[in-house]
Coordinates of C-alpha atoms and ligand atoms in Angstrom, one line a residue:
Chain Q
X96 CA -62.4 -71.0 37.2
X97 CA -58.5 -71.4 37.4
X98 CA -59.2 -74.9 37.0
X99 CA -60.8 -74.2 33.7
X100 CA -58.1 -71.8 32.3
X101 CA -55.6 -74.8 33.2
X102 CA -57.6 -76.6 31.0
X103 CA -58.0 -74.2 28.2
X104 CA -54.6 -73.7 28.2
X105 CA -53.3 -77.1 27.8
X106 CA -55.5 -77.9 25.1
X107 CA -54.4 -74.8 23.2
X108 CA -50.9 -76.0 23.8
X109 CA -51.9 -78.9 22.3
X110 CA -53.3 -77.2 19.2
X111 CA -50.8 -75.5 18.7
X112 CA -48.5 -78.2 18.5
X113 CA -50.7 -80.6 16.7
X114 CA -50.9 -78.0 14.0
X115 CA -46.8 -79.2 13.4
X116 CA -47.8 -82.4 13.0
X117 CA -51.2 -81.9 10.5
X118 CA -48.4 -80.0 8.3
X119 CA -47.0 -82.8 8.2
X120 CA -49.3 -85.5 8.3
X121 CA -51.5 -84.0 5.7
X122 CA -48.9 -84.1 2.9
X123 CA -48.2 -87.7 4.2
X124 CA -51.7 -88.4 4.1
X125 CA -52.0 -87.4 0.3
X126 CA -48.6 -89.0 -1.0
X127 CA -50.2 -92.7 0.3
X128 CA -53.8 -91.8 -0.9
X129 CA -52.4 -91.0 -4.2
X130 CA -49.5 -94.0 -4.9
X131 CA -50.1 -96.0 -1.9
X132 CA -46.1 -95.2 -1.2
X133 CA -45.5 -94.6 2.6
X134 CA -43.1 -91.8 2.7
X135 CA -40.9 -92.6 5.3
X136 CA -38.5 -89.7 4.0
X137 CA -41.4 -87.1 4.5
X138 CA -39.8 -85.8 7.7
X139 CA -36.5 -85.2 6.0
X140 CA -38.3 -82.7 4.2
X141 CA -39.1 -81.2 7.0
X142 CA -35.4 -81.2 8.5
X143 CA -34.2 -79.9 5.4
X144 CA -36.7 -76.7 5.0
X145 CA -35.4 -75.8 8.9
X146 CA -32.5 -75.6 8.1
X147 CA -32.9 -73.8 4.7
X148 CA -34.6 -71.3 6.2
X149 CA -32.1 -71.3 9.3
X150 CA -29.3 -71.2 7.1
X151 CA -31.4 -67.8 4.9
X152 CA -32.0 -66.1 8.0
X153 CA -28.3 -66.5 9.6
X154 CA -26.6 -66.6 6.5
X155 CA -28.4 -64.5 4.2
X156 CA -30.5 -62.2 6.9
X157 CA -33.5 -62.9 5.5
X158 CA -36.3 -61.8 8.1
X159 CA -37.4 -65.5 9.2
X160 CA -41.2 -65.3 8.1
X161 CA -40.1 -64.6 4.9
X162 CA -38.2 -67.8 4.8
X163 CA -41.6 -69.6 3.7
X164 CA -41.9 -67.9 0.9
X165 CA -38.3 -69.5 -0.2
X166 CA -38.3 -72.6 1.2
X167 CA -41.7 -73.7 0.5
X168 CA -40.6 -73.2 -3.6
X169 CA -37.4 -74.9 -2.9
X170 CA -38.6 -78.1 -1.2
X171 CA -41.7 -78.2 -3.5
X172 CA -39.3 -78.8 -6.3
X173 CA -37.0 -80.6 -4.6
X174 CA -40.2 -83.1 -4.0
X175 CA -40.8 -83.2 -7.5
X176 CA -37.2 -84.2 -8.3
X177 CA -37.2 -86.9 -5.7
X178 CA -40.8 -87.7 -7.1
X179 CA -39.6 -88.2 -10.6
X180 CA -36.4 -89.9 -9.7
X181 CA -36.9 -92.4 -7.3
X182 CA -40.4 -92.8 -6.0
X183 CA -42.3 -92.8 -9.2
X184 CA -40.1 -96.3 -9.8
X185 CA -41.9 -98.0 -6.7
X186 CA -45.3 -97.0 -8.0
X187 CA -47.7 -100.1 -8.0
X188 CA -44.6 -102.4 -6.8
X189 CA -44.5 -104.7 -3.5
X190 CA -45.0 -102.7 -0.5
X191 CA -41.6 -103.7 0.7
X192 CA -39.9 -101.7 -2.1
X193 CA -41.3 -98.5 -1.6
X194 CA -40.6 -98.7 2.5
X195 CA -36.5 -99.9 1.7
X196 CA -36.7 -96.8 -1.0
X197 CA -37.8 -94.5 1.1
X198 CA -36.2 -95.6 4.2
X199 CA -32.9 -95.5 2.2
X200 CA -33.6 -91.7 1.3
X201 CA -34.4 -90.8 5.0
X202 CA -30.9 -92.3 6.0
X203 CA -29.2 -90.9 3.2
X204 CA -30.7 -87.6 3.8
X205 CA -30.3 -87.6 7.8
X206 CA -26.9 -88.5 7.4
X207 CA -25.7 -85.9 4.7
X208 CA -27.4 -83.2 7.2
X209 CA -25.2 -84.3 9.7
X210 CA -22.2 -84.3 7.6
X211 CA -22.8 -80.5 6.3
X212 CA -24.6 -78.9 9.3
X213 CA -23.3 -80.9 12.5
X214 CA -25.8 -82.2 14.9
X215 CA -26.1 -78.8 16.6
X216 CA -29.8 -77.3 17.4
X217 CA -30.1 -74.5 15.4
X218 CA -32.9 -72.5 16.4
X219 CA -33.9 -68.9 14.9
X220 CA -35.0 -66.7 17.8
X221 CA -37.9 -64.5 16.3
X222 CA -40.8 -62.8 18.4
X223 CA -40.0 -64.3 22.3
X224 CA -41.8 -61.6 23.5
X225 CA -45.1 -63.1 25.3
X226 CA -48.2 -62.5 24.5
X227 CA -51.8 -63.4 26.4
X228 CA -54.2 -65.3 25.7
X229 CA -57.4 -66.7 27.3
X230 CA -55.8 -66.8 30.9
X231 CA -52.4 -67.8 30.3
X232 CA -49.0 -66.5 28.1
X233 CA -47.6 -67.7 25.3
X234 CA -44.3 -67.1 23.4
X235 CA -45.5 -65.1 20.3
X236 CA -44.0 -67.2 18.0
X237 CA -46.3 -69.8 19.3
X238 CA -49.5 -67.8 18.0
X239 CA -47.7 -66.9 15.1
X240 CA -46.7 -70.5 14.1
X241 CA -50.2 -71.6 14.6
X242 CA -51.7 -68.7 12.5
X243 CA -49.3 -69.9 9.8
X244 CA -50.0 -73.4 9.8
X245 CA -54.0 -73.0 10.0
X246 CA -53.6 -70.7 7.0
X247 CA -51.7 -72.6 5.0
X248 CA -54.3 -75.9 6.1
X249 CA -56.7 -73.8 4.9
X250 CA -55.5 -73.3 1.7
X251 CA -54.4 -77.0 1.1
X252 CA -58.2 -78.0 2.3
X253 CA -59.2 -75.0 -0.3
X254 CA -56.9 -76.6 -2.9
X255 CA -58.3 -79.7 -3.4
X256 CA -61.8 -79.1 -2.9
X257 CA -62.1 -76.5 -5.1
X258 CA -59.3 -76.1 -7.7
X259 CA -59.1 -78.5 -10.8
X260 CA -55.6 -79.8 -9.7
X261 CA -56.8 -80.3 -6.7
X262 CA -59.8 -82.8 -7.9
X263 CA -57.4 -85.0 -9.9
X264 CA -55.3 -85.6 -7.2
X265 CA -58.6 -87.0 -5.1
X266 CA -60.0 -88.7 -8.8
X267 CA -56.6 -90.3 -8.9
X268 CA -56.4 -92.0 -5.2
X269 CA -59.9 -92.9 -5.0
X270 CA -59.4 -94.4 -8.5
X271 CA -56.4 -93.9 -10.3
X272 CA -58.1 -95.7 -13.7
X273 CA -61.3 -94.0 -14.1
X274 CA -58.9 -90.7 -13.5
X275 CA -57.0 -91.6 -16.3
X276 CA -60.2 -92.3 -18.4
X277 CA -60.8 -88.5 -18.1
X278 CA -57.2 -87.6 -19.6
X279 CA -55.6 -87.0 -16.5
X280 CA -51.8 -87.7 -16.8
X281 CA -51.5 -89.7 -13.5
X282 CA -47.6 -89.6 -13.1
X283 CA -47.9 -85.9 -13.1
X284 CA -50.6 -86.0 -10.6
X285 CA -48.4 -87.7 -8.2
X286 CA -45.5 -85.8 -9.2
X287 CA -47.5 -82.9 -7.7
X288 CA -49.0 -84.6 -5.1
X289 CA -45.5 -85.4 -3.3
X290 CA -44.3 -82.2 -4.1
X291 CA -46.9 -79.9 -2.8
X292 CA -46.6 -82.8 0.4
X293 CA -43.0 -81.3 0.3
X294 CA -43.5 -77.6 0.5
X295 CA -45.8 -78.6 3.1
X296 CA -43.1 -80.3 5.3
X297 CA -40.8 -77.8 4.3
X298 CA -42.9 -75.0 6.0
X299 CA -43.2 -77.1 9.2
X300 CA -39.5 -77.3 8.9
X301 CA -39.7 -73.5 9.2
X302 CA -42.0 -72.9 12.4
X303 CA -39.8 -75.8 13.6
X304 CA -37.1 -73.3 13.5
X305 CA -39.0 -70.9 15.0
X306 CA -40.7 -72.2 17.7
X307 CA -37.5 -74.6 19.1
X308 CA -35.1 -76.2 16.8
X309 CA -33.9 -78.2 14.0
X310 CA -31.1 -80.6 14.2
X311 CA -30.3 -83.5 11.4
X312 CA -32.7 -86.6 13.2
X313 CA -35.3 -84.1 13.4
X314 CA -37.5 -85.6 10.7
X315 CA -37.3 -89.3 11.4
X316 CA -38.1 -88.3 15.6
X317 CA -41.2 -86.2 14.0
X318 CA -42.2 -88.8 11.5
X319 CA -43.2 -91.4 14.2
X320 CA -46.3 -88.9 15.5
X321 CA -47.5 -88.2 11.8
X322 CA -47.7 -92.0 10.8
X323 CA -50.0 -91.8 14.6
X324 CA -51.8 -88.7 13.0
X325 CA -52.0 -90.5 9.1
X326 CA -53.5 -93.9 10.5
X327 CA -55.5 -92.1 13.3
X328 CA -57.2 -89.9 10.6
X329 CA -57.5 -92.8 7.7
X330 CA -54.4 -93.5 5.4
X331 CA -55.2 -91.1 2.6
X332 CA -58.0 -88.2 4.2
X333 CA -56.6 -84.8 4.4
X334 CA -59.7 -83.9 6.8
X335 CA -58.4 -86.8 8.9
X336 CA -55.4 -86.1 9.1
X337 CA -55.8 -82.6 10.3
X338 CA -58.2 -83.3 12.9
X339 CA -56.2 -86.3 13.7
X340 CA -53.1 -84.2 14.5
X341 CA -54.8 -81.9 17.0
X342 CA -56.4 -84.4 18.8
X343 CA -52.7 -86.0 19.2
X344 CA -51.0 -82.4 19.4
X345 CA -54.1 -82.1 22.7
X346 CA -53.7 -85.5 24.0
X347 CA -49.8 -85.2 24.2
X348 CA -50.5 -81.5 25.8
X349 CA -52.8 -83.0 28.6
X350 CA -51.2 -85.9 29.1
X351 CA -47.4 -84.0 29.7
X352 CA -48.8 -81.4 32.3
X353 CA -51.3 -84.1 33.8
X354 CA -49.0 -87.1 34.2
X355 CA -45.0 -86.5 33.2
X356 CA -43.2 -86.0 29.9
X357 CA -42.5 -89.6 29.2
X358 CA -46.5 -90.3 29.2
X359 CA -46.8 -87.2 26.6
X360 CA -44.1 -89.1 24.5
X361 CA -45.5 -92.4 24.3
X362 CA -49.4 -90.7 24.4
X363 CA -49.7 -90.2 20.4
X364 CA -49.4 -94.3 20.5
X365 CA -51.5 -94.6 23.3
X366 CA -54.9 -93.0 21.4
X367 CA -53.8 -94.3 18.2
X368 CA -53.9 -98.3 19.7
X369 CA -57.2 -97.3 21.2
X370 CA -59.1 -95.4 18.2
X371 CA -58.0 -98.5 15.7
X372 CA -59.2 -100.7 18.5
X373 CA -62.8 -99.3 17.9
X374 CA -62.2 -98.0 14.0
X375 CA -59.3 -100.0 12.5
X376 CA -60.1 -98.0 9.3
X377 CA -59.2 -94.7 11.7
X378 CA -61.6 -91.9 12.0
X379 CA -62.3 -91.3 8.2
X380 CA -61.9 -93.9 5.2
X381 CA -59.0 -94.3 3.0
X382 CA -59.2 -91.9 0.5
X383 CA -57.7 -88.4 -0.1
X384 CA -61.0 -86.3 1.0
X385 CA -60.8 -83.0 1.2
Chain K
X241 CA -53.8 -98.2 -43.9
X242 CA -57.1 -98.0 -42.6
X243 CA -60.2 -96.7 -44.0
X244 CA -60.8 -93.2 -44.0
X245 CA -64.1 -93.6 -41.9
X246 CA -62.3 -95.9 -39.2
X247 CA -62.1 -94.0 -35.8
X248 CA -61.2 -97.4 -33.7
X249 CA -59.4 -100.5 -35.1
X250 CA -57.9 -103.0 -33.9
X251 CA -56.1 -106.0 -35.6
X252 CA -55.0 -109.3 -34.6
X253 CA -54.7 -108.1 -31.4
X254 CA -53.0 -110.9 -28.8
X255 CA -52.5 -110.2 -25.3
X256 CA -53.3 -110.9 -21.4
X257 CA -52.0 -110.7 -17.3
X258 CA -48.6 -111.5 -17.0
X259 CA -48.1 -114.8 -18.8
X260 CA -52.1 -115.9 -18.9
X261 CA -53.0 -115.5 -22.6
X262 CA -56.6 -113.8 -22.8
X263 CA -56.4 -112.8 -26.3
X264 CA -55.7 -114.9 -29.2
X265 CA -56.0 -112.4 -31.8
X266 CA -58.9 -109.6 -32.1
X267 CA -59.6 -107.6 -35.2
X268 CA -62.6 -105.1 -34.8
X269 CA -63.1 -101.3 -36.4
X270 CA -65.9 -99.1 -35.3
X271 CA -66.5 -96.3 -37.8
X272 CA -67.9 -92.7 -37.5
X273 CA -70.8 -92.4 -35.8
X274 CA -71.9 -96.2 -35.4
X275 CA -73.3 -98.2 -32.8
X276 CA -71.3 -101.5 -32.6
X277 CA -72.1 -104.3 -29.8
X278 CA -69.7 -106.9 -29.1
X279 CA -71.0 -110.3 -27.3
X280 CA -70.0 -113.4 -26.0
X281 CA -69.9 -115.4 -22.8
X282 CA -68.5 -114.4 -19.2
X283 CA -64.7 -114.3 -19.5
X284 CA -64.3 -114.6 -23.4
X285 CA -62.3 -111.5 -23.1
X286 CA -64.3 -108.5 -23.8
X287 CA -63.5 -106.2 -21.1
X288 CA -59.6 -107.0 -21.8
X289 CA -60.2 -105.9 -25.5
X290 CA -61.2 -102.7 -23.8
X291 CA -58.4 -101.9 -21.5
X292 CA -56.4 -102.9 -24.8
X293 CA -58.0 -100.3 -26.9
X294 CA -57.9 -97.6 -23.8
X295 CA -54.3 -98.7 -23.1
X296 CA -54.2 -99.7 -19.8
X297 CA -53.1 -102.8 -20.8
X298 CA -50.2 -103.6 -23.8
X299 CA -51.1 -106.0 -26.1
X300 CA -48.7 -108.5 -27.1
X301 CA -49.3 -108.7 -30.6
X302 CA -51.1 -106.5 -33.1
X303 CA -51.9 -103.1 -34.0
X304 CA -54.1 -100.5 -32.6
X305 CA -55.6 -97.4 -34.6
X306 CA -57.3 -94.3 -33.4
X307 CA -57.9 -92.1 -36.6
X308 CA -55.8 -94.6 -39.3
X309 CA -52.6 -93.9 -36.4
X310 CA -51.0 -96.5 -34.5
X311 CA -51.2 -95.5 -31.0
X312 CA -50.0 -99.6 -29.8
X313 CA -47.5 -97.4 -27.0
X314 CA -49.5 -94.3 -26.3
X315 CA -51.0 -93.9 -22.9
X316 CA -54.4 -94.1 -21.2
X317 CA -54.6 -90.0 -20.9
X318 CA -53.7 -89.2 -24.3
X319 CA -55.9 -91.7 -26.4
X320 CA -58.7 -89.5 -24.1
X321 CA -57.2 -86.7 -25.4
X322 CA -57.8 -87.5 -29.0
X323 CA -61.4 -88.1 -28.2
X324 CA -61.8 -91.6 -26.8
X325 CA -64.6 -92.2 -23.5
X326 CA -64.2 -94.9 -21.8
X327 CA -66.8 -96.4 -19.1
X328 CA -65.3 -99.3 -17.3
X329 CA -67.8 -102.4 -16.0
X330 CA -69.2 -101.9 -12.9
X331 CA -70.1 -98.5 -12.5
X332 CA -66.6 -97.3 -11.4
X333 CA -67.0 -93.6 -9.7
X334 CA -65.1 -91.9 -7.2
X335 CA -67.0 -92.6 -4.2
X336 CA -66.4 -89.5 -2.4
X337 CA -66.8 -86.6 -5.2
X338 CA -70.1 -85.0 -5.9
X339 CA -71.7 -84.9 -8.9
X340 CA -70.9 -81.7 -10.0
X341 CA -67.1 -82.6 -9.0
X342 CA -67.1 -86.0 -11.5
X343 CA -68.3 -84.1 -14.5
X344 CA -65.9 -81.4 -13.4
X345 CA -62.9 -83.7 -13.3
X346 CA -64.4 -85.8 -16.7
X347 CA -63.6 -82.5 -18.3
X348 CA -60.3 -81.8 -17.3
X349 CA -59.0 -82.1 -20.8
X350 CA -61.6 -79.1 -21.9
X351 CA -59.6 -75.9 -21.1
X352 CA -62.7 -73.2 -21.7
X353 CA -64.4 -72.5 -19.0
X354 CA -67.4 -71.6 -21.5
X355 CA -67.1 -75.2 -22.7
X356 CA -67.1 -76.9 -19.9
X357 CA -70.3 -75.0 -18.9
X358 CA -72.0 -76.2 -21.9
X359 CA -70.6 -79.6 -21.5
X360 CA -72.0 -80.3 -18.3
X361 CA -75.3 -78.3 -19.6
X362 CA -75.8 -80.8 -22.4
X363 CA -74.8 -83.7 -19.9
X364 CA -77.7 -83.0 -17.7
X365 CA -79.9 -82.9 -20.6
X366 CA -79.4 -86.2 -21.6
X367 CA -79.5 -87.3 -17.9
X368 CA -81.9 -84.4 -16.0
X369 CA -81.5 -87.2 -12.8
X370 CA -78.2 -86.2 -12.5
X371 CA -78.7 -82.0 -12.2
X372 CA -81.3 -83.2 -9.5
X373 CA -78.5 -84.7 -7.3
X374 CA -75.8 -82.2 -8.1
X375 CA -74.3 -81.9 -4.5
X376 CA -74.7 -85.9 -3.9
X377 CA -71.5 -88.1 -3.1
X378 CA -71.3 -91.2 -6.0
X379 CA -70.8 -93.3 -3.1
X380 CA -74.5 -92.8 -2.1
X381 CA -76.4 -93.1 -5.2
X382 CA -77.6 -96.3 -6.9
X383 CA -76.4 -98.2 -9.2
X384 CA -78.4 -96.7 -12.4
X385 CA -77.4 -93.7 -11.4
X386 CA -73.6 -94.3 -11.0
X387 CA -74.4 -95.6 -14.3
X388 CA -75.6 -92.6 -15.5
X389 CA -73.1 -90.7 -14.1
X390 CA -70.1 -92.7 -15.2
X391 CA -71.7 -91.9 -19.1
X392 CA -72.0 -88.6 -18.3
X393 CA -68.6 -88.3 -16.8
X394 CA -67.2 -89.8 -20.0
X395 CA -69.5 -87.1 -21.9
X396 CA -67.8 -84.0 -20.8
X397 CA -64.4 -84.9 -22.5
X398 CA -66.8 -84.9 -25.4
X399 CA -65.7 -87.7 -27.3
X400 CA -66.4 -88.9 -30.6
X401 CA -65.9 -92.4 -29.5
X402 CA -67.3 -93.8 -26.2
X403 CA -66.6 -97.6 -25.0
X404 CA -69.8 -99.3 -22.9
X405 CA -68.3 -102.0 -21.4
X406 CA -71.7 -103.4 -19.6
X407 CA -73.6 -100.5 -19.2
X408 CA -77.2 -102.3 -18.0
X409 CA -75.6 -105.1 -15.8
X410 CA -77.0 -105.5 -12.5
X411 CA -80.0 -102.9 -13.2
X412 CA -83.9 -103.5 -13.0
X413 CA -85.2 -104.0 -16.4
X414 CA -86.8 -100.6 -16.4
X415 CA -83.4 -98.7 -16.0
X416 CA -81.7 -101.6 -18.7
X417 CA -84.1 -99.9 -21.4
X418 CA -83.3 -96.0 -19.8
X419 CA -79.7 -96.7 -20.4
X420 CA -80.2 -98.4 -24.0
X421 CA -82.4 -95.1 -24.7
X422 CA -79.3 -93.0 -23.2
X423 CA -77.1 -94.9 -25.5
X424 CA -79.2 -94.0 -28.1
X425 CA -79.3 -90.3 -27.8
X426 CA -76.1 -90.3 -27.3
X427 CA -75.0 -92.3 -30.4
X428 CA -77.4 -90.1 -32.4
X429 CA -75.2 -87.0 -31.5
X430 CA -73.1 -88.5 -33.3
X431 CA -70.7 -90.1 -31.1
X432 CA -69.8 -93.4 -32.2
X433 CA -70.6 -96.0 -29.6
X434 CA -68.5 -99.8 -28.8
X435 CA -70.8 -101.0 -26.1
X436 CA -70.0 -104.8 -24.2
X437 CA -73.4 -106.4 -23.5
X438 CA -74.4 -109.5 -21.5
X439 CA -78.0 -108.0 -22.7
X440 CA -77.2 -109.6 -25.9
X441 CA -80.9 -109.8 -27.4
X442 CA -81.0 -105.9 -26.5
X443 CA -77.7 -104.7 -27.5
X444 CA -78.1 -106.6 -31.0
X445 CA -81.6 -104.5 -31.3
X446 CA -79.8 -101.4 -31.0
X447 CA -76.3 -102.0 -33.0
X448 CA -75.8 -101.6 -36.2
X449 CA -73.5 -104.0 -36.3
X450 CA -72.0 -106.3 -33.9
X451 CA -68.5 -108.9 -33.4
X452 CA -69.5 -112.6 -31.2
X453 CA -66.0 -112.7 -29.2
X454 CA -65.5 -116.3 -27.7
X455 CA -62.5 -117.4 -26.0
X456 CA -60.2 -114.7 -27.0
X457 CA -61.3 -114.6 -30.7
X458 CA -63.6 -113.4 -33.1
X459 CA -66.1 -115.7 -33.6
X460 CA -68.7 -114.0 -35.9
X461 CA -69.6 -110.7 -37.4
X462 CA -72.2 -109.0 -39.0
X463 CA -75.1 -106.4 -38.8
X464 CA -77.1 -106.1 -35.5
X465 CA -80.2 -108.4 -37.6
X466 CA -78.1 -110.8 -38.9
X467 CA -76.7 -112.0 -35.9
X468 CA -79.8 -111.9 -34.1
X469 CA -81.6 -114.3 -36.7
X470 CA -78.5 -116.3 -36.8
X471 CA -79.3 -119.7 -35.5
X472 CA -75.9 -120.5 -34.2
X473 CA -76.1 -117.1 -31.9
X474 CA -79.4 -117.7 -30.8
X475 CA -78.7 -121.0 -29.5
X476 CA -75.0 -120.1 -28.0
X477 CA -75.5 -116.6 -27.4
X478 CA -79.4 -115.4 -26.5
X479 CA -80.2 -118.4 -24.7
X480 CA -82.2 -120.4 -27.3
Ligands
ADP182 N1 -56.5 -108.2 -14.0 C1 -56.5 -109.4 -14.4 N2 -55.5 -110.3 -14.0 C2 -55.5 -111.6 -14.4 N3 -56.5 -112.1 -15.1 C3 -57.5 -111.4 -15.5 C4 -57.6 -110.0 -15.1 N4 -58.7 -109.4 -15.6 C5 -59.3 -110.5 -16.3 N5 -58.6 -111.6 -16.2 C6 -58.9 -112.9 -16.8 O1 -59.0 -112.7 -18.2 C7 -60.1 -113.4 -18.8 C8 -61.0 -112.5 -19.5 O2 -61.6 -111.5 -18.7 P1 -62.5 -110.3 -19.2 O3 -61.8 -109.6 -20.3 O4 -62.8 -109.5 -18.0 O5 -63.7 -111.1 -19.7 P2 -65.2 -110.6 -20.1 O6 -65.2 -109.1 -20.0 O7 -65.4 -111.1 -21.5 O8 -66.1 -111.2 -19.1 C9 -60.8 -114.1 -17.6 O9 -60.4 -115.4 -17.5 C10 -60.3 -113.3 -16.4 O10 -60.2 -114.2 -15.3
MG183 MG1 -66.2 -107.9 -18.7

């Protein structure tokens, strides 16, 4: 029975910190679906909501939960900015471009952090009180983070099945042509796409914040498991990527309490060399599904 | 500048990938609610006269019209939005999207949600296989159905101009004559129809009139009859 509740309890652990990574991975996911552009600046997104929302709750006193409701805003039209800007020039060019474009804006935007904010953790403490669950405690903000995140998957998965922006942006990466034969503007489409894969990042940011800390190399440390999660789940599918990231958040869980913390590092790796061994596609296709 | 009637015209039209030269100058004009066929062999160009009418593609030299305006610069999206349907060779879909979820996003352009409702209404109509398979994924349907559902796609913008480019390739010769009956209803809406055929015998049968485009050019022109008792285009073009 204990043996069990060990086991339950490390894979929630690992839920709960693979739904982190399907924030992230998801928006990811739908940025290469929809402009085949690998975003290697997505986790700076992420690194600059936690601190946004550090920064509003120590700064401005804003109650930290309430911090989403800013930063997502903020970083979705930051995204689209960035979108319009820079990205939307490597659309359709040589691979190589967008990865030195993007790269560039990771570096640029790692550095700056460290410039403004120092390379301090800054962590918000917010509901440390424990809480039980199933056998074992928990830090609320753990639960909490997890509620958030599975809501907000939720409503991304609700988004594009079932809302009309949301079926242009699948139209446009499974074919970006026959999208534009039904009057879809695709540049705004992947304006959008980035940006709401923005907000997304930028909410991680938050629970980051909450549930440990940000610091300024945050987002590129972070980035490495969502490209695992992206090419585990299929470049390009949403449902991928979310299953994807909990089966990594589960497998880094098990295999830190099993073996040792430097085999939880390296584990996201590990299952992804071994999945694309048997599916070199990942689990689902290439496509942004929903 | 054009004729009143004109909905599509294109003139002298030159153009290609990169440096290749596929077009060596193109006129053509469709006119309200006609049903015009172009022909000619594999790789004469057709399909690249398309994506230059759609604007995918930018031709080099010569004008483009939509409704006696010169749209040579405006893009793909907003040539749909002044009524053109396009339905690319091949029976292009998005693999993963249900039925309901194509003719949803063909009508993305129709703001009212009253209109879209009858849109898709009248779409399975004209195609009753399609509100059969609703809930089906493109990916998994055959290939005169992705036919049919690529027309109907193009339907819900509710065009009144709709570019065929090789609607019956590939099918049996049962579904060749469905789709040249769909065409048919379709045109007799009143939607004016610029359909590529490697079905030459049939598609000169149903056009009113039709262009022979060889190597880039126009080669001949006339009504659907004419060219079909010509002696030059049965021997080139139908295969003796
Ligand atoms: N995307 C492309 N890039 C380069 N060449 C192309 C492309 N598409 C077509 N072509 C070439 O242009 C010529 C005309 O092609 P196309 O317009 O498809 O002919 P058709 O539709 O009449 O069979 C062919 O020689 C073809 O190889
Ligand atoms: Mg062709």
């Amino acid at each position: 029975m204990d043996q069990f509740l060990l086991v339950v309890e490390v894979v929630l652990r690992g839920l709960f910190l693979g739904m982190l990574y399907a924030l992230l991975a998801s928006g990811l996911s739908m940025v290469f679906g929809v402009m085949r552009v690998v975003n290697f600046a997505h986790g700076e997104f992420l690194m600059l909501g936690g601190f946004l929302a550090y920064f509003l709750w120590s700064l401005g006193h804003v109650n930290p939960l309430l911090t989403i409701v800013i930063v997502m805003p903020v970083m979705f039209v930051a995204g689209m900015v960035v979108q319009r800007l820079l990205v939307e020039r490597v659309v359709g060019k040589p691979v190589l471009s967008s990865l030195l474009l993007t790269f560039g804006i990771s570096i640029v935007l790692m550095n700056l952090a460290q410039y403004f904010f120092t390379t301090n953790l800054r962590g918000i403490p917010y509901m440390g009180e424990p809480a039980q669950l199933l056998g074992a405690s928990y830090a609320r903000y753990t639960l909490l983070s997890f509620g958030i995140g599975g809501v907000l998957g939720t409503v991304l998965f609700s988004f594009l099945r079932f809302t009309s922006w949301g079926k242009a942006i699948r139209a446009t990466s499974q074919n970006a042509e026959v999208a534009m034969a039904c009057g879809i503007d695709v540049r705004r489409v992947r304006m959008v796409s980035f940006a709401v894969g923005a907000a997304l990042a930028g909410a991680a940011g938050v629970l980051a914040a909450i549930t440990s800390a940000v610091y300024p190399a945050i987002g590129s440390i972070i980035i490495l498991r969502a490209f695992a999660v992206v090419v585990l789940g299929g470049l390009g599918s949403i449902g991928g990527a979310l299953l994807g990231a909990l089966l990594i958040g589960v497998a880094e869980s098990a295999g830190t309490f099993y073996l040792s913390a430097e085999v939880g590092q390296i584990i996201a790796f590990v299952v992804l060399i071994m999945v694309l061994l048997v599916r070199p596609a990942g689990i689902f296709g290439a496509r942004v599904e929903a | 500048m054009t004729e009143d009637s004109a909905i599509l015209q294109l003139r002298n039209v030159t153009g290609g990938y990169g440096k290749k030269q596929v077009l060596f100058g193109v006129s053509l004009v469709v006119r309200r609610g006609e049903l015009v066929a172009i022909i000619g062999p594999n790789g004469a160009g057709k399909s690249t006269v398309f994506k230059v009418a759609m604007g995918y593609l930018q031709p080099w030299e010569g004008l483009v019209f939509l409704n006696g305006q010169g749209v040579r610069s405006l893009p793909t999206h907003e040539r749909v939005a002044r009524r053109m349907g396009y339905v690319p060779q091949g029976r292009v879909v998005f693999p993963d999207m249900t039925v309901d979820e194509h003719l949803d996003v063909g009508a993305w352009l129709v703001k009212s949600r009253e209109a879209r409702r009858r849109a898709k209404e009248y779409v399975f109509q004209i195609f009753p296989r399609l509100a059969e398979r609703r809930g089906q994924k493109a990916g998994t349907m055959s290939g005169g159905e992705r036919q049919m559902l690529s027309m109907g796609r193009a339907l819900m913008a509710q065009p009144t101009i709709i570019l065929l480019d090789e609607p019956s390739l590939g099918l049996s010769p049962k579904l060749v004559d469905e789709v040249f009956q769909h065409i048919e209803t379709i045109n007799r809406a009143g939607v004016a129809v610029l359909m590529v055929e490697q079905n030459a015998a049939k598609a000169l049968r149903h056009a009113h009139r039709a262009y022979v485009i060889d190597m880039g050019k126009n080669h001949l022109e006339g009504s659907g009859k004419q060219l079909l008792d010509d002696p030059e285009v049965r021997r080139s073009y139908l295969g003796g």
